[in-house]
PDB file of C-alpha atoms in Angstrom:
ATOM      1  CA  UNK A   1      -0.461   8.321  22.178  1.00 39.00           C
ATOM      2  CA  UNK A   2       1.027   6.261  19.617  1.00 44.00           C
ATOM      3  CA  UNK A   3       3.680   3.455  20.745  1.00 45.00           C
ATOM      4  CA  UNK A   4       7.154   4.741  19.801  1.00 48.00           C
ATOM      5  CA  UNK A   5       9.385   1.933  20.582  1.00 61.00           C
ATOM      6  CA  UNK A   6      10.608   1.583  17.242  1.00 75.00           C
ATOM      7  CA  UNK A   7      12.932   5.003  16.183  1.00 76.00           C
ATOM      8  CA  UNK A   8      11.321   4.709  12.853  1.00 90.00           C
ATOM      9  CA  UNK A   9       7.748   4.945  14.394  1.00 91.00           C
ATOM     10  CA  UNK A  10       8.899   8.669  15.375  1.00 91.00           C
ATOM     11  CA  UNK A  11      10.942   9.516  12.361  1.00 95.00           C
ATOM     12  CA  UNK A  12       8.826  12.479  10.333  1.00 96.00           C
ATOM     13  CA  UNK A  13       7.987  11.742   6.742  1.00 97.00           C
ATOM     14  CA  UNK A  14      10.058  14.344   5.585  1.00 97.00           C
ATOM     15  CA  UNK A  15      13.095  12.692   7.166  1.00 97.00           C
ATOM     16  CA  UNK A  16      11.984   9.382   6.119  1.00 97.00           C
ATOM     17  CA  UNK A  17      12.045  10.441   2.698  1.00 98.00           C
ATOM     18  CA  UNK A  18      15.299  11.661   2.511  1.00 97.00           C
ATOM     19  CA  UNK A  19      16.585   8.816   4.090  1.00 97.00           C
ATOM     20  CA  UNK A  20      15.351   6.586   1.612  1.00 97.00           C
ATOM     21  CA  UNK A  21      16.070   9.275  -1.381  1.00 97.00           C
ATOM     22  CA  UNK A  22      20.201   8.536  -0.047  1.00 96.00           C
ATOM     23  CA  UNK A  23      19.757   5.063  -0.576  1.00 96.00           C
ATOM     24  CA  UNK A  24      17.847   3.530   2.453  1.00 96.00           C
ATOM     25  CA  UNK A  25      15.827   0.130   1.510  1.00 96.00           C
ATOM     26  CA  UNK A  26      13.250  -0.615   4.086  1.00 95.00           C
ATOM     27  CA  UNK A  27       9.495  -2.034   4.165  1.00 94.00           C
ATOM     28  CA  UNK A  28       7.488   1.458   5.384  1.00 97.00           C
ATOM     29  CA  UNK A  29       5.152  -0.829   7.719  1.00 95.00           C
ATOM     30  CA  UNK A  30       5.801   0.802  11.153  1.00 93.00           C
ATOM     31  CA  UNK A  31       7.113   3.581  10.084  1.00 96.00           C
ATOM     32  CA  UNK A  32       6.378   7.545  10.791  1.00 95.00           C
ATOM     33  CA  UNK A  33       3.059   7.003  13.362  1.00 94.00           C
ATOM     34  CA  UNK A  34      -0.025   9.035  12.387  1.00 93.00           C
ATOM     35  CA  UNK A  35       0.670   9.916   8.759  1.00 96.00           C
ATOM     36  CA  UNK A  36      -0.739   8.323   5.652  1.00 97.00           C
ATOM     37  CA  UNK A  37       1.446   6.143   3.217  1.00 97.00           C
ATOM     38  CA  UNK A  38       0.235   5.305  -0.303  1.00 98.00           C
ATOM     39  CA  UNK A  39       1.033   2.682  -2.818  1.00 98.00           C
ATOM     40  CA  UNK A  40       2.233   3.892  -6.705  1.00 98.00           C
ATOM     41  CA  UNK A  41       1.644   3.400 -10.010  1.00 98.00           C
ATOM     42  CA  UNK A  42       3.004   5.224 -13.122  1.00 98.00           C
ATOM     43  CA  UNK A  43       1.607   4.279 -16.525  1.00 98.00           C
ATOM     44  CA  UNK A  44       1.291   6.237 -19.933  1.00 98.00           C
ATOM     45  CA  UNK A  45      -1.201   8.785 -20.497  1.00 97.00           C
ATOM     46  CA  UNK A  46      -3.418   7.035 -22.702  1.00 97.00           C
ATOM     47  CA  UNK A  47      -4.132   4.693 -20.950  1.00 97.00           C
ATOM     48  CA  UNK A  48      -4.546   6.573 -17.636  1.00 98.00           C
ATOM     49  CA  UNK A  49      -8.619   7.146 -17.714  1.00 97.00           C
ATOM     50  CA  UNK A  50      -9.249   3.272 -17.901  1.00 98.00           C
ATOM     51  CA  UNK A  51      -7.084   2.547 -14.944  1.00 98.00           C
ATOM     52  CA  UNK A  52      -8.892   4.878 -13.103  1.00 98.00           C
ATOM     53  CA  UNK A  53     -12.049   3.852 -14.092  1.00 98.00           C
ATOM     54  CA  UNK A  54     -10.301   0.375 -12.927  1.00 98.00           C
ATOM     55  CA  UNK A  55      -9.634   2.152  -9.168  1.00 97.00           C
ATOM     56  CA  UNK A  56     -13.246   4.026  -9.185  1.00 97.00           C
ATOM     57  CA  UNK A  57     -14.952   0.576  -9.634  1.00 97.00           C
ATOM     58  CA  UNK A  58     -12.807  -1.004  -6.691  1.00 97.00           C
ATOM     59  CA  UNK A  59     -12.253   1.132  -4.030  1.00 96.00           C
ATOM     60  CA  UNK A  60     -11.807  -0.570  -1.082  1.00 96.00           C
ATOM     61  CA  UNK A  61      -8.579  -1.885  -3.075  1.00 97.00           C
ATOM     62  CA  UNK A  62      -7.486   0.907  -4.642  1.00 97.00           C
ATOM     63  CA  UNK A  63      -8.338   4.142  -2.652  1.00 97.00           C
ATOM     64  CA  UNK A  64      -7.384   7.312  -5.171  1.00 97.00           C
ATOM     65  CA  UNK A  65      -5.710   9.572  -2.906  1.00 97.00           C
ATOM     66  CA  UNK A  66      -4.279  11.123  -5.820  1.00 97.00           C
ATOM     67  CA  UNK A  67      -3.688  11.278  -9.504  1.00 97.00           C
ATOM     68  CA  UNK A  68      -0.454  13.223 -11.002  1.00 97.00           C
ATOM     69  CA  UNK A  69      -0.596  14.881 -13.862  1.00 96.00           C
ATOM     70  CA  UNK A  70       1.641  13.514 -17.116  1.00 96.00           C
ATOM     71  CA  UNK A  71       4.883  14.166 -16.536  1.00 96.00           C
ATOM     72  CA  UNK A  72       5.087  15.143 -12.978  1.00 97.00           C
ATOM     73  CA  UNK A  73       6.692  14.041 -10.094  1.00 97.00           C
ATOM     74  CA  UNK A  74       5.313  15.768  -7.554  1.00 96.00           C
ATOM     75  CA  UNK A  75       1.707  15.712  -5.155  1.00 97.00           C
ATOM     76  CA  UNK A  76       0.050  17.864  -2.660  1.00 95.00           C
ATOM     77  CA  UNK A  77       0.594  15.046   0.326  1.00 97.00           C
ATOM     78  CA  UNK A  78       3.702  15.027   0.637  1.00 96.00           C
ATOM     79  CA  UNK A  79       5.571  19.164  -0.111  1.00 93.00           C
ATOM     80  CA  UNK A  80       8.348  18.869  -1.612  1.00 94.00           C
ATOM     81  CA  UNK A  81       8.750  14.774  -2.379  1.00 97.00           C
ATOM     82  CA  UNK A  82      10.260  13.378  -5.209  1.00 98.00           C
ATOM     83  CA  UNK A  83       8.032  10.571  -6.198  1.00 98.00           C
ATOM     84  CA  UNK A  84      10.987   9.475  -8.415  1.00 98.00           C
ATOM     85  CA  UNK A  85      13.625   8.681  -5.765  1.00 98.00           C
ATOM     86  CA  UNK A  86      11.734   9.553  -2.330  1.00 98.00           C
ATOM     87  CA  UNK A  87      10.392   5.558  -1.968  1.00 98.00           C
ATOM     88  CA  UNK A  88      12.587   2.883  -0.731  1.00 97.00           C
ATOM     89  CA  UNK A  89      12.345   1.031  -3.861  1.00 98.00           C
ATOM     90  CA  UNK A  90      10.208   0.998  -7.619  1.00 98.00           C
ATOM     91  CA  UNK A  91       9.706  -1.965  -9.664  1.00 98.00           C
ATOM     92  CA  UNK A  92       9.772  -0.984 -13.235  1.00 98.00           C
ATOM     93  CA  UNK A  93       8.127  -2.941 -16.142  1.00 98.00           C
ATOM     94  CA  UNK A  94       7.390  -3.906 -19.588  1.00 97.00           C
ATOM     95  CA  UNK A  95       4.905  -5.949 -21.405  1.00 96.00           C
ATOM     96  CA  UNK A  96       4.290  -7.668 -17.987  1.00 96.00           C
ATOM     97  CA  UNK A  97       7.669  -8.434 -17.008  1.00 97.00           C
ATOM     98  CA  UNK A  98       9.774  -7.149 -14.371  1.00 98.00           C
ATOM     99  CA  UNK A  99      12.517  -5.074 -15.955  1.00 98.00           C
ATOM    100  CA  UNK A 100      14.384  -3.506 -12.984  1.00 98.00           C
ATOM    101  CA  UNK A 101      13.988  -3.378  -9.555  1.00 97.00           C
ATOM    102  CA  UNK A 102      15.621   0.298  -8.843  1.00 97.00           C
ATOM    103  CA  UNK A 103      16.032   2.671  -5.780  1.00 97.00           C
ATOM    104  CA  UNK A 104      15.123   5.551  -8.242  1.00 97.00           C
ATOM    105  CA  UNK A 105      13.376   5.994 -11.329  1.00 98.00           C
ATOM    106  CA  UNK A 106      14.901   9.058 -12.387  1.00 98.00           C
ATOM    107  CA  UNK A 107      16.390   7.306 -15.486  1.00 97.00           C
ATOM    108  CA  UNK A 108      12.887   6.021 -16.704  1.00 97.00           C
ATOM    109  CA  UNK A 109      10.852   8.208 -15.851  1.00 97.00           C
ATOM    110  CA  UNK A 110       9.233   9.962 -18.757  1.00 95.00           C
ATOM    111  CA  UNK A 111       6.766  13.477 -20.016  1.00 96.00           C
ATOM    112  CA  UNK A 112       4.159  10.708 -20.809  1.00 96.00           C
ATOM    113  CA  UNK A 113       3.588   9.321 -17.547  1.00 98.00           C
ATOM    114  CA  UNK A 114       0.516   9.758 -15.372  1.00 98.00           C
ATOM    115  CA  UNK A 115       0.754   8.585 -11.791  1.00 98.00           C
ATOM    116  CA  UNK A 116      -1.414   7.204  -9.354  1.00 98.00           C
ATOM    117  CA  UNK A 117      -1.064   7.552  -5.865  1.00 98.00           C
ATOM    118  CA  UNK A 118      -3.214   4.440  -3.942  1.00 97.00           C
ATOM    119  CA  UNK A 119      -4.166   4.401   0.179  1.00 97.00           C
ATOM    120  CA  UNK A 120      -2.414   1.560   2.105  1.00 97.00           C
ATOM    121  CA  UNK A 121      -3.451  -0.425   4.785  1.00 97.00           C
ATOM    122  CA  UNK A 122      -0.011   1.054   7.157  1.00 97.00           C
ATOM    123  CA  UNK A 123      -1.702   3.943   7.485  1.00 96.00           C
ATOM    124  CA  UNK A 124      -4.435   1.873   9.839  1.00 96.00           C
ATOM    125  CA  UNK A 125      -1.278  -0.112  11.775  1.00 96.00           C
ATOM    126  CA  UNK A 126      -0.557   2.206  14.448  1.00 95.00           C
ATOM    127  CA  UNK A 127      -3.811   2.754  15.704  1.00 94.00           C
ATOM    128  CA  UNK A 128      -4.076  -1.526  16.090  1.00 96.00           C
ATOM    129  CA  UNK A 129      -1.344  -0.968  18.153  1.00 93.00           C
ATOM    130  CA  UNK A 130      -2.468   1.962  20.226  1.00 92.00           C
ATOM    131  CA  UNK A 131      -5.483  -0.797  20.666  1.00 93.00           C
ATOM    132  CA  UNK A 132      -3.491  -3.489  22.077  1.00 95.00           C
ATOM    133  CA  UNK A 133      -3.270  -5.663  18.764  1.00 96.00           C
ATOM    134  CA  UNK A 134      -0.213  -6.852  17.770  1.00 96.00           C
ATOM    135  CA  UNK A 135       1.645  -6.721  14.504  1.00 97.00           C
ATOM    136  CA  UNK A 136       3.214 -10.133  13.954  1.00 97.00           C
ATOM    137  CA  UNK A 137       5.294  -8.859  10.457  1.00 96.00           C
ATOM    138  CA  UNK A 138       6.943  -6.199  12.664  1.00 94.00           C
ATOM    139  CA  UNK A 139       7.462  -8.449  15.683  1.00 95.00           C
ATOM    140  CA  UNK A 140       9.191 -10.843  13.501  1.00 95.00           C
ATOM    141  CA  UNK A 141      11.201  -8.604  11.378  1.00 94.00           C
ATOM    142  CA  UNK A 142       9.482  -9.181   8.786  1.00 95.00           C
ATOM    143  CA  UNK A 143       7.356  -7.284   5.443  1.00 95.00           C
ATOM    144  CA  UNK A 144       3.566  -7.987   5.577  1.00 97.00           C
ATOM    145  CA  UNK A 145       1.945 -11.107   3.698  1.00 97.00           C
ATOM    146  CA  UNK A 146       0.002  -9.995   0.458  1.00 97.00           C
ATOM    147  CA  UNK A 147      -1.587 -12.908  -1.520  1.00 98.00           C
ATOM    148  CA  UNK A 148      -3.707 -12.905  -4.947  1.00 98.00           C
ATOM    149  CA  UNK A 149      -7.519 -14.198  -4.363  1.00 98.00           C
ATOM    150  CA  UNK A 150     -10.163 -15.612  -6.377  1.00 98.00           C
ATOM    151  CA  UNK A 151     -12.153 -12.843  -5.933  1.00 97.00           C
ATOM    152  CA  UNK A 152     -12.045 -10.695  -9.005  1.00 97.00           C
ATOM    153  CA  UNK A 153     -11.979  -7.176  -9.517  1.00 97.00           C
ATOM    154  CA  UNK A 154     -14.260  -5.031 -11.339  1.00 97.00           C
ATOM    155  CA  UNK A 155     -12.450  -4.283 -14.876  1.00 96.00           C
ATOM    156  CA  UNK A 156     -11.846  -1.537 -17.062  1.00 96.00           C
ATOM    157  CA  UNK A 157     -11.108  -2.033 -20.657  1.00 94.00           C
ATOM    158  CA  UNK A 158      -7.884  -3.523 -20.316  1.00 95.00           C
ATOM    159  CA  UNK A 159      -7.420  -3.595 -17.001  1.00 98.00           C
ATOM    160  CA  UNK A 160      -8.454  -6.517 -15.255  1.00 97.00           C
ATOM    161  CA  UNK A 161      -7.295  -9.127 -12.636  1.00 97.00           C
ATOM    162  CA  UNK A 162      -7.316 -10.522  -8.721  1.00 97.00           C
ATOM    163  CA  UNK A 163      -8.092  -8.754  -5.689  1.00 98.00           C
ATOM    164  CA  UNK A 164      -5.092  -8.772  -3.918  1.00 98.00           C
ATOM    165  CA  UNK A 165      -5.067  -8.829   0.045  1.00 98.00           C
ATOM    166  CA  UNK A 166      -2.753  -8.319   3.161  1.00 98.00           C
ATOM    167  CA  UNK A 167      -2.912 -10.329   6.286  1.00 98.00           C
ATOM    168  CA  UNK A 168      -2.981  -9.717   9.930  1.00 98.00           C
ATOM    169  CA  UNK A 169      -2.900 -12.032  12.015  1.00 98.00           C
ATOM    170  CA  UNK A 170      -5.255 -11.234  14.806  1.00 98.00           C
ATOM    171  CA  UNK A 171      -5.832 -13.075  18.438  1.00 98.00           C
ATOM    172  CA  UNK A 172      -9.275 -14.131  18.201  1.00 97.00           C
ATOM    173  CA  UNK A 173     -10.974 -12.136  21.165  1.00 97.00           C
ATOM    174  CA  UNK A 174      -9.788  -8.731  18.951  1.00 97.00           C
ATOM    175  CA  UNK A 175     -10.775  -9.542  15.670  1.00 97.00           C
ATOM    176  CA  UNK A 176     -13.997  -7.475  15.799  1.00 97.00           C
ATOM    177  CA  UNK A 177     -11.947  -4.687  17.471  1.00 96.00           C
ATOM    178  CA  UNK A 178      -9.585  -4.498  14.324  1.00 96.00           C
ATOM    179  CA  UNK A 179     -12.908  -4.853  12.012  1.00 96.00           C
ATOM    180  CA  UNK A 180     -14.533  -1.703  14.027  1.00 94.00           C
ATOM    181  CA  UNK A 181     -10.968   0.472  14.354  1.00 94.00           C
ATOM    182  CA  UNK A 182     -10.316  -0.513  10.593  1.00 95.00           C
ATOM    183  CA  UNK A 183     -13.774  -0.056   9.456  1.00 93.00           C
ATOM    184  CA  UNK A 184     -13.783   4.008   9.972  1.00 88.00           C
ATOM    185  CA  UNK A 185     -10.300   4.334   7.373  1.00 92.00           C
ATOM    186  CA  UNK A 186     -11.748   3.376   4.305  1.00 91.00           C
ATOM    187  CA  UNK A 187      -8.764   5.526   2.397  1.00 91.00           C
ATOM    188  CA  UNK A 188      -6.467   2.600   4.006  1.00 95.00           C
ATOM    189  CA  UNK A 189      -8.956   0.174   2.641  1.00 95.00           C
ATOM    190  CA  UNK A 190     -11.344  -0.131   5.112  1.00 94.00           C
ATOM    191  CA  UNK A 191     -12.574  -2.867   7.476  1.00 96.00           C
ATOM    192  CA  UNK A 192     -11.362  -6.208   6.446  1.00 98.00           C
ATOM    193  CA  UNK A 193     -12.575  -8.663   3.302  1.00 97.00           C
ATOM    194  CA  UNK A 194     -12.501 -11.625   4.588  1.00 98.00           C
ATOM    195  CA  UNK A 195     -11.844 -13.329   8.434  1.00 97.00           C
ATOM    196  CA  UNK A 196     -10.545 -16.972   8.555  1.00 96.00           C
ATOM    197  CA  UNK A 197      -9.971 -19.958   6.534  1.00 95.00           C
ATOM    198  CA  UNK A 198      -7.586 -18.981   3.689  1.00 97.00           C
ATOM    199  CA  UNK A 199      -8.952 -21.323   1.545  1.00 97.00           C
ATOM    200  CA  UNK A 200     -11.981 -19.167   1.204  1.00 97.00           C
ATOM    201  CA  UNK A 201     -10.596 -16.709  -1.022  1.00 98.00           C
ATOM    202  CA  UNK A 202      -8.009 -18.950  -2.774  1.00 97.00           C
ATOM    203  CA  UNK A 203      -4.876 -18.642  -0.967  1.00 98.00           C
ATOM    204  CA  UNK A 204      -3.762 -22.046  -0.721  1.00 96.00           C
ATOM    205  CA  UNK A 205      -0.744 -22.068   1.855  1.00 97.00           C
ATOM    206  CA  UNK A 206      -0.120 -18.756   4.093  1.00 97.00           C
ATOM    207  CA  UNK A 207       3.274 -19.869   4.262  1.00 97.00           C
ATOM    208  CA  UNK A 208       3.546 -19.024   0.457  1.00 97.00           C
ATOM    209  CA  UNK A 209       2.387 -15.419  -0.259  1.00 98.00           C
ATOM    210  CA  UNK A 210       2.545 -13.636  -3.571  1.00 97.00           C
ATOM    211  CA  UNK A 211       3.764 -10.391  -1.721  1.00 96.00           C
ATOM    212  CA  UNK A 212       6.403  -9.865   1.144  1.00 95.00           C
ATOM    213  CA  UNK A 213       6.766 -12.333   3.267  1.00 96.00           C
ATOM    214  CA  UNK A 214       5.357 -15.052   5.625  1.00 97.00           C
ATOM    215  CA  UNK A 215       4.579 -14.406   9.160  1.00 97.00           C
ATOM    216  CA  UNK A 216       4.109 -17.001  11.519  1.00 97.00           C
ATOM    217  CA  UNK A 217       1.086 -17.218  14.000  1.00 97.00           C
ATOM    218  CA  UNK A 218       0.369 -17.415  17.401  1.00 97.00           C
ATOM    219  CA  UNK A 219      -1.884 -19.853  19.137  1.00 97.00           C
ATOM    220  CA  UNK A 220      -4.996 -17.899  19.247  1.00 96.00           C
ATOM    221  CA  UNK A 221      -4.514 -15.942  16.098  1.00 97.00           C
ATOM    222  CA  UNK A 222      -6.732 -16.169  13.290  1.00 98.00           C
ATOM    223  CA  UNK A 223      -5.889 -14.641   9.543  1.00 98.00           C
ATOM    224  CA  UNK A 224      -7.664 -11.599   8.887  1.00 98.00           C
ATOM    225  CA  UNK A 225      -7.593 -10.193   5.355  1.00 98.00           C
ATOM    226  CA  UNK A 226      -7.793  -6.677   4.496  1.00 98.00           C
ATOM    227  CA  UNK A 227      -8.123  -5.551   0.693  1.00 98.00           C
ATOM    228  CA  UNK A 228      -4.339  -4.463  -0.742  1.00 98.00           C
ATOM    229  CA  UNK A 229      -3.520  -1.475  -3.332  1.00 96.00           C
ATOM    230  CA  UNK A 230      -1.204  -3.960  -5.099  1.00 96.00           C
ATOM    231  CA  UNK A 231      -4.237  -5.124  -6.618  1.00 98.00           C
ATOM    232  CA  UNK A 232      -3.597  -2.414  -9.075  1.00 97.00           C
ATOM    233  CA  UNK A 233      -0.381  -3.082  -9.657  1.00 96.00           C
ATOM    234  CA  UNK A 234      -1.542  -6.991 -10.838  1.00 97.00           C
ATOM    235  CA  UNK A 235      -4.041  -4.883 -13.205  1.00 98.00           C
ATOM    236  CA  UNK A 236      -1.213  -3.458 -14.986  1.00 98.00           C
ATOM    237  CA  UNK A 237       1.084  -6.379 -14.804  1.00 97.00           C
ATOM    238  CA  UNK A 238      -1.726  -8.573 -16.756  1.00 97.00           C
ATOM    239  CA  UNK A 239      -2.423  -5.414 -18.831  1.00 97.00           C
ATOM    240  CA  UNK A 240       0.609  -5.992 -20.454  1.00 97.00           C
ATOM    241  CA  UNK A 241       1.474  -2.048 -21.345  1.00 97.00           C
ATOM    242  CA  UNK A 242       4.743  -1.148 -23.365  1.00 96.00           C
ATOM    243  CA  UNK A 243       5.693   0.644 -19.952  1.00 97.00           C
ATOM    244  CA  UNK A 244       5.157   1.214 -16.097  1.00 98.00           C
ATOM    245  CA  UNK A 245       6.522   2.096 -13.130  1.00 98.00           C
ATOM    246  CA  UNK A 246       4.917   0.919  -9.770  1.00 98.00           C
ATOM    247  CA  UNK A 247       6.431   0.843  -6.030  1.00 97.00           C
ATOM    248  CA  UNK A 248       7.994  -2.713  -4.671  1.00 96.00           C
ATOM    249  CA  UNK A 249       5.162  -3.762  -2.436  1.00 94.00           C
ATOM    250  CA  UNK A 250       5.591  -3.035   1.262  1.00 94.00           C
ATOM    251  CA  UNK A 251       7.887  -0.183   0.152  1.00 97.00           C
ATOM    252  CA  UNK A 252       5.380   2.969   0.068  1.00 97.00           C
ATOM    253  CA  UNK A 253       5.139   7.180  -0.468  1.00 98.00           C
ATOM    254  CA  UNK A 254       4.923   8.436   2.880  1.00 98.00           C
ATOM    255  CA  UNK A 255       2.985  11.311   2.809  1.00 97.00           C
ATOM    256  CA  UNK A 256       3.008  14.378   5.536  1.00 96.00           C
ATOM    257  CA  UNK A 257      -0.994  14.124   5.765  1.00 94.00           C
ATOM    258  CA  UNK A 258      -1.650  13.229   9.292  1.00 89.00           C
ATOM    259  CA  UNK A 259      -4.514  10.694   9.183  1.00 81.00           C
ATOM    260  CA  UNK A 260      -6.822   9.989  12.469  1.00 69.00           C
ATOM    261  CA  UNK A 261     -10.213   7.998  12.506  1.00 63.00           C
ATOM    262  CA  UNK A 262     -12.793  10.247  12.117  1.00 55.00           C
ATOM    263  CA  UNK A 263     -15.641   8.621  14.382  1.00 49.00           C
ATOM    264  CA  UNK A 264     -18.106   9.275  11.679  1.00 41.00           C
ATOM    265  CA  UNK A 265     -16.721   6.484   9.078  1.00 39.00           C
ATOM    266  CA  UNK A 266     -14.437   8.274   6.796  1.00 42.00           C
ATOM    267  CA  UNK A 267     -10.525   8.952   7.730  1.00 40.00           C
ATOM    268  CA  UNK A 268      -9.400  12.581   8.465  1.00 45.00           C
ATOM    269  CA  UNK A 269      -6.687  13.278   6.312  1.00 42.00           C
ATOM    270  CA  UNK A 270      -5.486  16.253   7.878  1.00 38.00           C
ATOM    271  CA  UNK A 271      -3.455  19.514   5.959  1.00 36.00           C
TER     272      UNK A 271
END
């Protein structure tokens, strides 16, 4: 079983969306054990089949879980959510810049809108933890480090930009126990990109993310980098569209698919 010290760990998704619907802001890491959470982004139907050409060609970072149709607000993982009020919090956006950082999106949202609903490396947490590896970001309090690499994603017309990445860190003597538990949820991005010196990958000071916030290590640990669905969210940032909606990251959709490792690979996302 799943560690449940944390009352959030045990609090359904359905209840976790309502509490954050009435106003709640919280990171999601950590929260509701065994079910999948997903990253969003909204943008305007035309240019909806390049970005997910963009998520096709990259899917350890961007995992399509789901795509909404134009105008709706609604998805078969999670009955009955709101995807316009049922995260903790939205970052809206135009021409690249950050407009508004809302608890809903009620008031933008619009008939032209198509939305994308991205796996998210939470969904792999608990089962670390069932493992014996620790989560430093929820030991400390604290939302999980994403930084932008130099490693570039494939593009898609417009869309182009960074893989982005989260980081874990890891003790050393379970690092290829997080690679192997990881490895088998490629919907929550799979077995890690990268293991070790940040410098690597571009990231020139942990203590500086992009994303979230920093997490301080232990002695033993080493940084271990897994892929990050914000890396589609920096696509439409640099993209520059008239208009977009994404979620603030750390703050994600979480769905009432149940989501095991499968043993053969691929996750289970169960109905």
């Amino acid at each position: 079983m799943f560690t449940r010290q944390r009352p959030e760990a045990q609090t359904s998704p359905r209840e976790a969306r309502a509490r954050f619907r009435d106003g709640l802001v919280a990171h999601t890491s950590g929260w509701s054990h065994g079910f999948v959470q997903t990253n969003l982004v909204s943008v305007p139907r035309r240019d909806a089949i390049a970005l997910r050409r963009f998520a096709v060609r990259n899917p350890r970072a961007c995992p399509l879980l789901d795509v909404v149709g134009a105008g709706d607000y609604w998805t078969e993982l999670a009955v009955g959510a709101d995807l316009r009020r049922d995260l903790p919090a939205y970052r809206v956006w135009s021409r690249g810049e950050l407009i508004a950082e809302p608890g809903s999106v009620v008031d933008y949202w619009g008939s032209d809108l198509v939305t994308f609903l991205v796996g998210c490396t939470f969904t792999f947490e608990p089962y670390l933890e069932r493992a014996g590896i620790p989560l430093r970001h929820l030991e400390q309090g604290v939302n999980v480090p994403m930084y932008r690499t130099n490693r570039k994603a494939l593009g898609a017309r417009r869309f182009r930009g960074p893989v982005v990445v989260s980081m874990r860190p890891v003790p050393a003597d379970r690092v290829d126990l997080a690679a192997w538990i990881t490895m088998d949820m490629p919907h929550a991005h799979g077995a890690p990109v990268h293991v070790g010196g940040p410098a690597a990958i571009g990231i020139r000071d942990l203590a500086k993310p992009d994303f979230g916030d920093p997490v301080r290590l232990h002695d033993g640990d080493v940084p271990v980098f897994w892929a990050c669905g914000v890396t589609l969210q920096e696509a439409v940032v640099k993209a520059k569209l008239p208009f977009a909606i994404t979620h603030a990251p750390g703050h994600m959709l979480i769905t009432d698919r149940r989501a095991r490792p499968s043993g053969s690979g691929e996750i289970r996302i169960l109905r």
